[in-house]
Short mmCIF file of C-alpha atoms in Angstrom, two decimals:
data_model
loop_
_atom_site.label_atom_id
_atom_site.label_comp_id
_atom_site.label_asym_id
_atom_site.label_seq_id
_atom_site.Cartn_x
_atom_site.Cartn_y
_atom_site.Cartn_z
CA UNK A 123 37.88 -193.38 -181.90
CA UNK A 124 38.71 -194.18 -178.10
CA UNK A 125 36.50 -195.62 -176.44
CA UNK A 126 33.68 -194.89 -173.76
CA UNK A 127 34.74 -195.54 -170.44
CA UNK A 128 33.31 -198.57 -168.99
CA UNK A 129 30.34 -197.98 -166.73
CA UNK A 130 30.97 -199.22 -163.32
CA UNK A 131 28.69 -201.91 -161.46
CA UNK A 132 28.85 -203.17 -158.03
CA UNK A 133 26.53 -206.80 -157.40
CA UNK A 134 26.31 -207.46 -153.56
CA UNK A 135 26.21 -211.32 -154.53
CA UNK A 136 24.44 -213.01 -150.92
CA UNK A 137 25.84 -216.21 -152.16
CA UNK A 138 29.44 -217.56 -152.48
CA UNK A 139 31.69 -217.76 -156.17
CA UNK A 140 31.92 -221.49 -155.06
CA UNK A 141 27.54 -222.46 -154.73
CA UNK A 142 26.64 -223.48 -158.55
CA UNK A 143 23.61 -220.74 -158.71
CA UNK A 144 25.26 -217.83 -157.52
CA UNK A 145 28.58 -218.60 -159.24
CA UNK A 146 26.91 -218.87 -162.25
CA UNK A 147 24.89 -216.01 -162.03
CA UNK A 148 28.59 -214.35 -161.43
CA UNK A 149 30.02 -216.15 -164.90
CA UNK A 150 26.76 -215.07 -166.81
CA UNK A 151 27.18 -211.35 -165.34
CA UNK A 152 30.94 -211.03 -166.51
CA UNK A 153 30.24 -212.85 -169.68
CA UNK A 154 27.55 -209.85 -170.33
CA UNK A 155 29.20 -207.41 -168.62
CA UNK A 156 32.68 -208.16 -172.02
CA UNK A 157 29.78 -207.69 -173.98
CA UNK A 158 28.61 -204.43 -172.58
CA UNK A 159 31.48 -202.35 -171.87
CA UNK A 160 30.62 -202.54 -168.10
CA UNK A 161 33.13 -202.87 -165.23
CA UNK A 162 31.75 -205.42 -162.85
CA UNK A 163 32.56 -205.85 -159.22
CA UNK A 164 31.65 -208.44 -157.31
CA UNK A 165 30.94 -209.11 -153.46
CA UNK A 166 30.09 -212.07 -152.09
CA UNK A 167 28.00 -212.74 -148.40
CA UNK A 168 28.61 -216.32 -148.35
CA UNK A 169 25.15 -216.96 -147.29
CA UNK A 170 25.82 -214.34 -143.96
CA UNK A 171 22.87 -212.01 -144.19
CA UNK A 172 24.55 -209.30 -141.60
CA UNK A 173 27.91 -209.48 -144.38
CA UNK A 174 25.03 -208.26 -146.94
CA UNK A 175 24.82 -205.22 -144.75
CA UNK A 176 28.35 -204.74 -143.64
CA UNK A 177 29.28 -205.35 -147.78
CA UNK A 178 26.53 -202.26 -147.83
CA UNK A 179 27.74 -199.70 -145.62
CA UNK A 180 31.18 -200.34 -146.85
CA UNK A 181 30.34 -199.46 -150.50
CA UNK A 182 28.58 -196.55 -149.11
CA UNK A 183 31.84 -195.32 -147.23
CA UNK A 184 34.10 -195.27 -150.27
CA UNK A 185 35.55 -191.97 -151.97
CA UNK A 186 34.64 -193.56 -155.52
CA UNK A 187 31.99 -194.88 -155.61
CA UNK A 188 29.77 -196.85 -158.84
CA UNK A 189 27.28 -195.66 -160.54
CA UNK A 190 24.93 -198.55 -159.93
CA UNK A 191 24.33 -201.02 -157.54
CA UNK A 192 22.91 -204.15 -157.43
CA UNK A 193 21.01 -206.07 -154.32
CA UNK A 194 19.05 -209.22 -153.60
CA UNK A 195 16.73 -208.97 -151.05
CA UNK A 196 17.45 -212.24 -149.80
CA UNK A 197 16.36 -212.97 -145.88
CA UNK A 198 14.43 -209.62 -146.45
CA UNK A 199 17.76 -207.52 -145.15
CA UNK A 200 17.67 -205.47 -148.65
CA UNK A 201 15.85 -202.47 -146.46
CA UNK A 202 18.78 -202.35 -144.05
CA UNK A 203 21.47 -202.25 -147.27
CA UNK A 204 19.18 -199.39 -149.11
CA UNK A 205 19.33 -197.03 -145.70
CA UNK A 206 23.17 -197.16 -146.06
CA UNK A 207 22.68 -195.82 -149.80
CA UNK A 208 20.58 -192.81 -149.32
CA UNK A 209 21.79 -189.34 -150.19
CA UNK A 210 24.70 -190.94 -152.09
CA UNK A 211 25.00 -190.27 -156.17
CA UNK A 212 24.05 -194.12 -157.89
CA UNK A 213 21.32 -195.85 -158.20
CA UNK A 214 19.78 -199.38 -157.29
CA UNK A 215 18.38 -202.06 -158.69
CA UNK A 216 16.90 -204.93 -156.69
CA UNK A 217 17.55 -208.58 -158.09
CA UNK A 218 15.56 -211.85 -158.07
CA UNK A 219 14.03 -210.85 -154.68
CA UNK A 220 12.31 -207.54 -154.29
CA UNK A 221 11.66 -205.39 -151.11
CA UNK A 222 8.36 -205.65 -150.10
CA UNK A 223 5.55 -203.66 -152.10
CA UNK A 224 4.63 -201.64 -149.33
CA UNK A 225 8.02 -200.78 -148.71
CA UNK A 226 8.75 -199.98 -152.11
CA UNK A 227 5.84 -197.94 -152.56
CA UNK A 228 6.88 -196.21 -148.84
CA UNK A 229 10.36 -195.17 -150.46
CA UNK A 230 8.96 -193.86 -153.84
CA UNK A 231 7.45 -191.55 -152.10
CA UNK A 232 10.68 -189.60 -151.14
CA UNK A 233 12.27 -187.40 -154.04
CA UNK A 234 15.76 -189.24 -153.83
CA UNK A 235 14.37 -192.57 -154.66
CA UNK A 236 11.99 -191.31 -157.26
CA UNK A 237 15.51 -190.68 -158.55
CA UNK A 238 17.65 -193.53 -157.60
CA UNK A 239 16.02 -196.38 -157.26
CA UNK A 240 15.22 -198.57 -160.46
CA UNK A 241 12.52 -200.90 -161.36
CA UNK A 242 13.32 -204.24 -159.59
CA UNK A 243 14.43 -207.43 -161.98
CA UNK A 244 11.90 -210.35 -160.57
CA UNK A 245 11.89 -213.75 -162.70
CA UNK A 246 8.00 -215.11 -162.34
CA UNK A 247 8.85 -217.78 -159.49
CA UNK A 248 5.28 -218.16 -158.64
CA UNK A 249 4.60 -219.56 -162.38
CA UNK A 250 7.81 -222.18 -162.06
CA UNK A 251 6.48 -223.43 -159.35
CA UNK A 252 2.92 -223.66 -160.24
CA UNK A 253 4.51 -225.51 -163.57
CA UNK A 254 6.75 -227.69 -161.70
CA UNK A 255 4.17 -229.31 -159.36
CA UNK A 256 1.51 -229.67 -162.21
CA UNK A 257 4.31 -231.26 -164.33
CA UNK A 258 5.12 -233.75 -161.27
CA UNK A 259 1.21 -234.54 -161.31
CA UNK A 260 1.81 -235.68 -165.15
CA UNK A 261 4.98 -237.80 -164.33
CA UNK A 262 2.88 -239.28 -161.80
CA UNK A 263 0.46 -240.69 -164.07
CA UNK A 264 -3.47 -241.17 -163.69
CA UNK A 265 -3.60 -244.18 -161.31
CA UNK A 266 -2.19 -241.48 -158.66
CA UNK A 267 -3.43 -240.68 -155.34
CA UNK A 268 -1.99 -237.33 -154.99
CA UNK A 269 0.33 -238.15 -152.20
CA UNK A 270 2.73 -235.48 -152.55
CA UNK A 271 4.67 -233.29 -150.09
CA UNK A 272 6.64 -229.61 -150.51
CA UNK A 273 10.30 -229.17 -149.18
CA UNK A 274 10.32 -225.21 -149.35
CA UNK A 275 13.48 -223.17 -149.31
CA UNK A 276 12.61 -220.63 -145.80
CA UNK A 277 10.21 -218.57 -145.15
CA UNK A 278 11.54 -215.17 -145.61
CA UNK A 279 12.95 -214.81 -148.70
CA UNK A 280 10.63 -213.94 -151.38
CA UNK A 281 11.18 -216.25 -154.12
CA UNK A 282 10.56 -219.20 -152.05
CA UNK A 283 7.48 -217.45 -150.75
CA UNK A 284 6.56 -217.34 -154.46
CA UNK A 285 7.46 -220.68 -155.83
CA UNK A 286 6.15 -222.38 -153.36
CA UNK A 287 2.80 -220.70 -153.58
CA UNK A 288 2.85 -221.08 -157.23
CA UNK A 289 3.70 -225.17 -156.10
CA UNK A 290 0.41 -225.36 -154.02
CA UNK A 291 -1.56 -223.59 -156.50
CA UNK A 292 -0.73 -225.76 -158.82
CA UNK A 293 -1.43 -229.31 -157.08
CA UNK A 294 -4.78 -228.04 -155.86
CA UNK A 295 -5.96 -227.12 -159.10
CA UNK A 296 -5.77 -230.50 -159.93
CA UNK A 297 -8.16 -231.33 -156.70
CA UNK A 298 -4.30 -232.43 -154.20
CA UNK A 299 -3.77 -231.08 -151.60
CA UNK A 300 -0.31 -231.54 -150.37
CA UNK A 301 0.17 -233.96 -147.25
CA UNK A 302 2.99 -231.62 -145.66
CA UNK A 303 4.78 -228.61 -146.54
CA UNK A 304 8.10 -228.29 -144.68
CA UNK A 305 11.31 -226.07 -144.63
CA UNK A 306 14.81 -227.19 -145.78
CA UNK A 307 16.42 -224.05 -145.68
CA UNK A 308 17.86 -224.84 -149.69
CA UNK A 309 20.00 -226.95 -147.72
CA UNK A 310 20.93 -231.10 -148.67
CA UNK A 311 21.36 -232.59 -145.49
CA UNK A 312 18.73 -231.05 -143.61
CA UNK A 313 16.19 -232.37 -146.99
CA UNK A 314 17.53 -235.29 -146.47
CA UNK A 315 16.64 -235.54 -142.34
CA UNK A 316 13.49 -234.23 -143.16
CA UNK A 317 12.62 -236.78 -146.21
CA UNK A 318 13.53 -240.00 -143.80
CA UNK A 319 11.06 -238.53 -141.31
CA UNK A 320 8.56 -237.80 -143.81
CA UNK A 321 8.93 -241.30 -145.38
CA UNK A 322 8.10 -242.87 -142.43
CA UNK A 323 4.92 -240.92 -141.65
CA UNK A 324 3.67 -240.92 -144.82
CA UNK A 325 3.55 -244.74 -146.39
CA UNK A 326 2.60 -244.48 -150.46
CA UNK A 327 4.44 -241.37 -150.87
CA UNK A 328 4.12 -240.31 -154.70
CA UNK A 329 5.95 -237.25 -155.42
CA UNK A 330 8.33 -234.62 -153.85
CA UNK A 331 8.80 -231.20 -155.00
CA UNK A 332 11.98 -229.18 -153.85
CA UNK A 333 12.51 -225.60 -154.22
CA UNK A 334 16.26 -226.11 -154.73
CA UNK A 335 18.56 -228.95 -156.49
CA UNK A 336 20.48 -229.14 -153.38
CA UNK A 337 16.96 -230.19 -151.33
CA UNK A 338 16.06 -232.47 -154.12
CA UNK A 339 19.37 -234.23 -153.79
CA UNK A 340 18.98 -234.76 -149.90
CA UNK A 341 15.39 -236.00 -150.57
CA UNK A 342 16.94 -238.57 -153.03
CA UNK A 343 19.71 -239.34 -150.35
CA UNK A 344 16.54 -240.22 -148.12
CA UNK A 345 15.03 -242.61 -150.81
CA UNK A 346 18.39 -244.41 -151.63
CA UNK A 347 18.47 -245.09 -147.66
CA UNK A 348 15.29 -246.50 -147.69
CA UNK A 349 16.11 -248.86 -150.89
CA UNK A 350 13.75 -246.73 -152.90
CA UNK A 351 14.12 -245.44 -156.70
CA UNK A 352 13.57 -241.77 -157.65
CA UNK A 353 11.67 -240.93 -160.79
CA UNK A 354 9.87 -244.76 -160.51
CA UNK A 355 9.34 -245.36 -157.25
CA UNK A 356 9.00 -241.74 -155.59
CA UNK A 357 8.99 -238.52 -157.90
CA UNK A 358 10.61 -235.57 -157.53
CA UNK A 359 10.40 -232.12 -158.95
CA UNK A 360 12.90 -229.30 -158.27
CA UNK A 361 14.28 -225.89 -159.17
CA UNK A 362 17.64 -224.75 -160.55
CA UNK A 363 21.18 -225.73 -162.89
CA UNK A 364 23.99 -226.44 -161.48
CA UNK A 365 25.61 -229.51 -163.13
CA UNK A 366 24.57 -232.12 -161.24
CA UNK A 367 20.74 -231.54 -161.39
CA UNK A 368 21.07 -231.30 -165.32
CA UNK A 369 22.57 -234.51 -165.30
CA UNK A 370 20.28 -236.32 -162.60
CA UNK A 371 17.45 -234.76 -164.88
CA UNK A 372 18.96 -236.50 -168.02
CA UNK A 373 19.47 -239.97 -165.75
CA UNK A 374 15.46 -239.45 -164.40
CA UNK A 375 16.30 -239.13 -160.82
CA UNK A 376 14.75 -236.01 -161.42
CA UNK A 377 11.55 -236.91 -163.19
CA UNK A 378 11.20 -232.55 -163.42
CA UNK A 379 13.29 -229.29 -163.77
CA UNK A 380 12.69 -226.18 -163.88
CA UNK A 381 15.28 -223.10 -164.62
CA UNK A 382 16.32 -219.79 -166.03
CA UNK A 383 16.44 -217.55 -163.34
CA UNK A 384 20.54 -217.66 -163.72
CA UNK A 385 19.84 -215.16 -166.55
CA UNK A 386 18.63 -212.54 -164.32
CA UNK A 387 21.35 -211.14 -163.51
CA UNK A 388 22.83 -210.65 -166.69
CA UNK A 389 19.51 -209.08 -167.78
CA UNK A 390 19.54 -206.51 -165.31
CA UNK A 391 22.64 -205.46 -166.67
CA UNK A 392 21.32 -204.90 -170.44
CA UNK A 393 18.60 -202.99 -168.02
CA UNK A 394 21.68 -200.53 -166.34
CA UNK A 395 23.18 -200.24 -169.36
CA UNK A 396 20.01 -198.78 -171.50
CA UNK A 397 19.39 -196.65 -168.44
CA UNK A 398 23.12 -195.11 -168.35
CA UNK A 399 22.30 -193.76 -172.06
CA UNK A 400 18.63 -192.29 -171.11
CA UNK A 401 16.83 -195.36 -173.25
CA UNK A 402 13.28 -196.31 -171.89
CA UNK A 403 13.10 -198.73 -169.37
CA UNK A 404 11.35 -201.78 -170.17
CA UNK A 405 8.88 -202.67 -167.42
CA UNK A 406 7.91 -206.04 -168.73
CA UNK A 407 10.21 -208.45 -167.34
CA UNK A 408 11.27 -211.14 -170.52
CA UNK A 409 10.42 -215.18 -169.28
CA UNK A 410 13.74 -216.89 -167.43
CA UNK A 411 12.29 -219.50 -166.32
CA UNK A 412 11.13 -222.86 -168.00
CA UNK A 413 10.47 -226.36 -167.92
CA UNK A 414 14.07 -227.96 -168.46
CA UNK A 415 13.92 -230.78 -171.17
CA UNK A 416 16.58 -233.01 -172.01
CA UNK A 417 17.67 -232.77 -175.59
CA UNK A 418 16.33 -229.15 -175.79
CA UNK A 419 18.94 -226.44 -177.09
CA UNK A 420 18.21 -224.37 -173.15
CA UNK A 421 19.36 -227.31 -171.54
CA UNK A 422 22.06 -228.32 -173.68
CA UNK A 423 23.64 -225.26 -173.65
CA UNK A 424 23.14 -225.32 -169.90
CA UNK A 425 24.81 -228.79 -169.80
CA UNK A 426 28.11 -227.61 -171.32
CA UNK A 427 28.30 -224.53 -169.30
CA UNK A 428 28.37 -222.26 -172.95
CA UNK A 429 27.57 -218.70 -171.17
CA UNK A 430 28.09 -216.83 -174.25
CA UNK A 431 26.09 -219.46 -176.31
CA UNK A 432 23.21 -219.30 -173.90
CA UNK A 433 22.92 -215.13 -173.36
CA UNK A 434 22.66 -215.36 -177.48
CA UNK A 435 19.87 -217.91 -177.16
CA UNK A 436 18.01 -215.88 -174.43
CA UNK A 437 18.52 -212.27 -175.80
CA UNK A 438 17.21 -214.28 -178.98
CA UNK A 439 14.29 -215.51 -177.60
CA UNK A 440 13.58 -212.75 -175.55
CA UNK A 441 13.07 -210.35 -178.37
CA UNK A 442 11.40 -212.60 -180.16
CA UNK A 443 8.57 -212.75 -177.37
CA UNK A 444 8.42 -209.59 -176.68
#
């Protein structure tokens, strides 16, 4: 028996094949993908939120065209991509960052998206950062003062919106409020500027949380200057899995991780490919992220890059919680 013809997929990736989230989300997505008789394309924005909307209206103009699409609504542009799809035969899904519920609700109203556009795929980024910073408060210890300060990622994009809410949330539960919250823009040097400025005007800093490894690495940059020691001296929680921060984690630069979110994308296909053959769609959204733990079988399989290993563990895992 022949068979079915694969179903094809385009991912409007804002990142670039070469930034250790987004080309792993990639690698995860193709390794699923194999496993799903789906034919995945690709397209990266290299970080260029007006390529996210050129990359758009170029998919829109093609003869043959896929019969889903996938966004992230990342520097809140997804509005301007979804304009370019109207009228035009495959549906959307919206990944990791949603368009605002208002404008959701605003487009649902309108037969063609009742049709066409799909549930969105949003990992609970509020809850890894309200886990994070209350797991920072623990590293800290008892005799703490609650000196602690927030690099955020921007203020646009929703998932840093969400973590970091989740981040303050969690530190004043425990009675801290943070001394400063500033913006790093997920980027290492500008942490890094910002962390020698901030050590300076705050003297008995405890703990930094980072919405990003890339921030927490330019916040340790900032302590090394100074001559002082992450995870004894200073602290730090932060957000992701590339390499590096897996292995700073196991070293205790990194005295906190948390991570998952990689899976997403892979998810959301599972998601396109039940809805291609008319199955329900699932509206409750399986847990991504966690707290990272050296010597746990999530990390370690994270640690030696085992894709295939680690979308068996989650689909595992996910059906067992749900």
């Amino acid at each position: 028996m022949a068979q079915a013809q694969p179903l094809r997929v385009s991912f409007i990736n804002p990142g670039s094949a070469q930034e250790s989230f987004w080309g792993d989300i990639d690698k995860l997505m193709l390794v699923a993908a194999a496993e799903l008789n789906i034919e995945l394309e690709i397209l990266h924005a290299n970080r260029d939120h007006f390529r996210m909307i050129a990359l758009a209206q170029e998919l829109a103009a093609r003869e043959q065209l896929p019969r889903y699409v996938i966004l992230v609504n990342e520097k809140n542009v997804a509005a301007k991509m979804l304009a370019a799809f109207e009228g035009l035969p495959f549906k959307t899904l919206l990944l990791l960052n949603d368009i605002e519920p208002k404008a959701r609700h605003s487009l649902l109203q309108e037969p063609y998206w009742q049709q066409h556009l799909l549930p969105p795929l949003i990992p609970d980024n509020e809850r890894i950062g309200f886990l994070t910073a209350q797991a920072l408060l623990m590293q800290m210890g008892n005799r703490r003062q609650g000196k602690v300060l927030l690099i955020s990622g921007d203020k646009g994009t929703p998932a840093s919106i969400e973590r970091t809410q989740g981040a303050l949330n969690g530190f004043r539960q425990a009675g801290i409020e943070p001394l400063q919250l500033v913006y790093g823009h997920w980027q290492e040097q500008r942490a890094r500027a910002q962390t020698q400025v901030l050590l300076n005007r705050y003297p008995g800093l405890e703990g930094i949380w980072t919405a990003n490894d890339h921030m927490a690495f330019g916040a340790i940059a900032a302590l090394e200057d100074k001559g002082l020691r992450p995870g004894e001296d200073i602290f730090i929680a932060s957000i992701n899995t590339s390499s590096k921060v897996l292995d700073w984690r196991s070293q205790g630069h990194i005295s906190v991780l948390g991570g998952g979110h990689l899976l997403a994308g892979a998810e959301a296909l599972r998601r396109i490919r039940d809805d291609s053959e008319a199955r329900p769609w699932n509206e409750k959204v399986p847990p991504m992220f966690r707290l990272l733990v050296p010597g746990t079988e999530p990390f370690n399989l994270l640690e030696q890059r085992n894709w295939r290993a680690l979308l068996a563990w989650y689909q595992q895992t996910s059906e067992v919680t749900h």
